[in-house]
Short mmCIF file of C-alpha atoms in Angstrom, two decimals:
data_model
loop_
_atom_site.label_atom_id
_atom_site.label_comp_id
_atom_site.label_asym_id
_atom_site.label_seq_id
_atom_site.Cartn_x
_atom_site.Cartn_y
_atom_site.Cartn_z
CA UNK A 1 106.56 100.26 90.36
CA UNK A 2 109.74 99.09 92.00
CA UNK A 3 110.21 95.44 91.16
CA UNK A 4 109.09 93.02 93.83
CA UNK A 5 107.19 95.59 95.89
CA UNK A 6 103.40 95.73 95.81
CA UNK A 7 101.91 99.20 96.08
CA UNK A 8 99.49 99.44 99.00
CA UNK A 9 96.33 101.49 98.68
CA UNK A 10 96.11 104.72 100.66
CA UNK A 11 93.79 104.68 103.65
CA UNK A 12 92.42 108.23 103.39
CA UNK A 13 90.94 110.29 100.59
CA UNK A 14 91.64 113.48 98.72
CA UNK A 15 89.45 116.51 99.42
CA UNK A 16 86.16 116.79 97.52
CA UNK A 17 87.14 120.26 96.27
CA UNK A 18 90.24 118.98 94.45
CA UNK A 19 88.64 118.52 90.98
CA UNK A 20 87.38 122.11 91.06
CA UNK A 21 90.78 123.39 92.25
CA UNK A 22 92.50 121.44 89.45
CA UNK A 23 90.27 123.16 86.88
CA UNK A 24 91.15 126.56 88.36
CA UNK A 25 94.88 125.72 88.30
CA UNK A 26 94.65 124.64 84.65
CA UNK A 27 92.90 127.92 83.78
CA UNK A 28 95.46 130.03 85.65
CA UNK A 29 98.30 128.15 83.94
CA UNK A 30 96.71 128.82 80.54
CA UNK A 31 96.60 132.51 81.42
CA UNK A 32 100.31 132.40 82.23
CA UNK A 33 99.96 133.22 85.93
CA UNK A 34 102.69 131.88 88.28
CA UNK A 35 101.52 129.06 90.54
CA UNK A 36 104.51 128.35 92.79
CA UNK A 37 105.73 124.79 92.24
CA UNK A 38 102.62 123.77 90.29
CA UNK A 39 102.79 123.14 86.55
CA UNK A 40 100.26 121.53 84.27
CA UNK A 41 101.35 118.24 82.75
CA UNK A 42 99.50 117.31 79.57
CA UNK A 43 99.68 113.64 78.60
CA UNK A 44 97.79 111.80 75.85
CA UNK A 45 94.94 109.69 77.23
CA UNK A 46 95.72 105.98 77.11
CA UNK A 47 92.44 105.11 75.35
CA UNK A 48 91.56 108.18 73.30
CA UNK A 49 94.90 109.87 72.76
CA UNK A 50 93.18 113.14 73.69
CA UNK A 51 95.31 115.57 75.73
CA UNK A 52 94.70 115.11 79.46
CA UNK A 53 95.95 118.01 81.62
CA UNK A 54 96.68 117.59 85.31
CA UNK A 55 98.40 119.87 87.83
CA UNK A 56 101.67 118.44 89.15
CA UNK A 57 104.58 119.78 91.18
CA UNK A 58 107.85 118.73 89.55
CA UNK A 59 110.85 118.53 91.84
CA UNK A 60 114.55 118.46 91.05
CA UNK A 61 117.02 116.08 92.70
CA UNK A 62 120.66 115.90 91.59
CA UNK A 63 119.80 117.74 88.38
CA UNK A 64 116.96 115.37 87.42
CA UNK A 65 113.28 116.36 87.43
CA UNK A 66 110.57 114.12 88.83
CA UNK A 67 106.82 114.02 89.32
CA UNK A 68 105.30 111.79 91.97
CA UNK A 69 101.83 110.30 92.12
CA UNK A 70 100.60 109.43 95.60
CA UNK A 71 97.92 107.37 93.83
CA UNK A 72 99.90 105.09 91.51
CA UNK A 73 96.74 103.90 89.75
CA UNK A 74 95.37 107.40 89.13
CA UNK A 75 94.36 108.16 85.56
CA UNK A 76 97.26 110.55 85.03
CA UNK A 77 99.83 108.02 86.26
CA UNK A 78 98.33 105.31 84.04
CA UNK A 79 98.34 107.72 81.08
CA UNK A 80 102.03 108.46 81.68
CA UNK A 81 102.84 104.75 81.70
CA UNK A 82 100.97 104.27 78.42
CA UNK A 83 102.30 107.34 76.59
CA UNK A 84 105.75 107.86 78.11
CA UNK A 85 105.63 111.45 76.95
CA UNK A 86 103.80 114.70 77.47
CA UNK A 87 104.18 118.45 77.75
CA UNK A 88 104.72 120.66 80.76
CA UNK A 89 102.86 123.93 80.56
CA UNK A 90 104.98 126.71 82.04
CA UNK A 91 103.03 129.90 81.56
CA UNK A 92 102.28 130.11 77.86
CA UNK A 93 105.14 127.80 76.94
CA UNK A 94 104.74 124.09 76.31
CA UNK A 95 107.85 122.03 76.97
CA UNK A 96 107.87 118.47 75.55
CA UNK A 97 109.03 115.87 78.07
CA UNK A 98 109.73 112.17 78.18
CA UNK A 99 108.38 110.46 81.30
CA UNK A 100 109.83 107.22 82.62
CA UNK A 101 108.69 105.40 85.72
CA UNK A 102 111.56 105.00 88.15
CA UNK A 103 112.27 101.37 88.98
CA UNK A 104 115.59 101.88 90.78
CA UNK A 105 114.79 101.86 94.53
CA UNK A 106 117.67 104.21 95.41
CA UNK A 107 116.59 106.79 92.82
CA UNK A 108 112.96 106.59 93.96
CA UNK A 109 113.95 106.99 97.61
CA UNK A 110 116.10 110.07 96.79
CA UNK A 111 113.24 111.74 94.91
CA UNK A 112 110.73 110.94 97.65
CA UNK A 113 113.09 112.11 100.39
CA UNK A 114 113.32 115.52 98.68
CA UNK A 115 109.54 115.90 98.25
CA UNK A 116 108.69 117.60 101.58
CA UNK A 117 111.46 120.17 101.06
CA UNK A 118 110.83 120.78 97.34
CA UNK A 119 107.01 120.63 97.40
CA UNK A 120 105.94 121.54 100.95
CA UNK A 121 102.38 122.39 99.86
CA UNK A 122 101.98 118.82 98.55
CA UNK A 123 102.64 117.21 101.93
CA UNK A 124 99.03 117.79 103.03
CA UNK A 125 97.71 115.48 100.31
CA UNK A 126 99.99 112.65 101.46
CA UNK A 127 98.79 113.22 105.02
CA UNK A 128 95.12 113.15 103.95
CA UNK A 129 95.75 109.87 102.16
CA UNK A 130 97.28 108.40 105.33
CA UNK A 131 100.65 107.85 103.66
CA UNK A 132 102.63 110.07 106.08
CA UNK A 133 101.77 111.94 109.25
CA UNK A 134 104.19 114.87 108.81
CA UNK A 135 106.70 116.45 106.43
CA UNK A 136 109.42 114.01 107.44
CA UNK A 137 111.91 113.04 104.69
CA UNK A 138 112.28 109.58 106.29
CA UNK A 139 108.52 108.96 106.03
CA UNK A 140 108.49 110.05 102.38
CA UNK A 141 111.53 107.91 101.59
CA UNK A 142 109.70 104.92 103.07
CA UNK A 143 106.98 105.37 100.41
CA UNK A 144 109.30 103.97 97.72
CA UNK A 145 107.40 101.14 96.05
CA UNK A 146 104.02 102.43 97.30
CA UNK A 147 103.73 105.57 95.16
CA UNK A 148 104.67 106.17 91.52
CA UNK A 149 107.81 108.19 90.78
CA UNK A 150 108.38 109.38 87.20
CA UNK A 151 111.59 110.89 85.82
CA UNK A 152 110.90 113.80 83.51
CA UNK A 153 113.44 114.58 80.78
#
């Protein structure tokens, strides 16, 4: 969270089919099939320490990689905050990563501004949640402080 800014709850909801689609994506990733921008991020659970896989779409801005959670209190975002580390599954490879929540407003705005260009398929979820109404970099930039932005190194 960016200091001094309270994250507002989204007004819409994600599609009911998303949990099923996430399972399919995890399976396809395990099989090593290319999935466009989607990778599987595996982070230890904050209570159990058990690996918790979730599909994400990393984006690169000025040579740094980021993942963004439209739902800052989602389980995977909370697990990242607790663990600070994980693995990105890229085909059959597992790449260890350190994950740090971005607190610098300028860095968060830059990552968010790039989202609609870098991850165009992800824009629909932000629209469904009522966070933006189109793939407008200005609208995404304005989400700084309302969504969770994590730097991945």
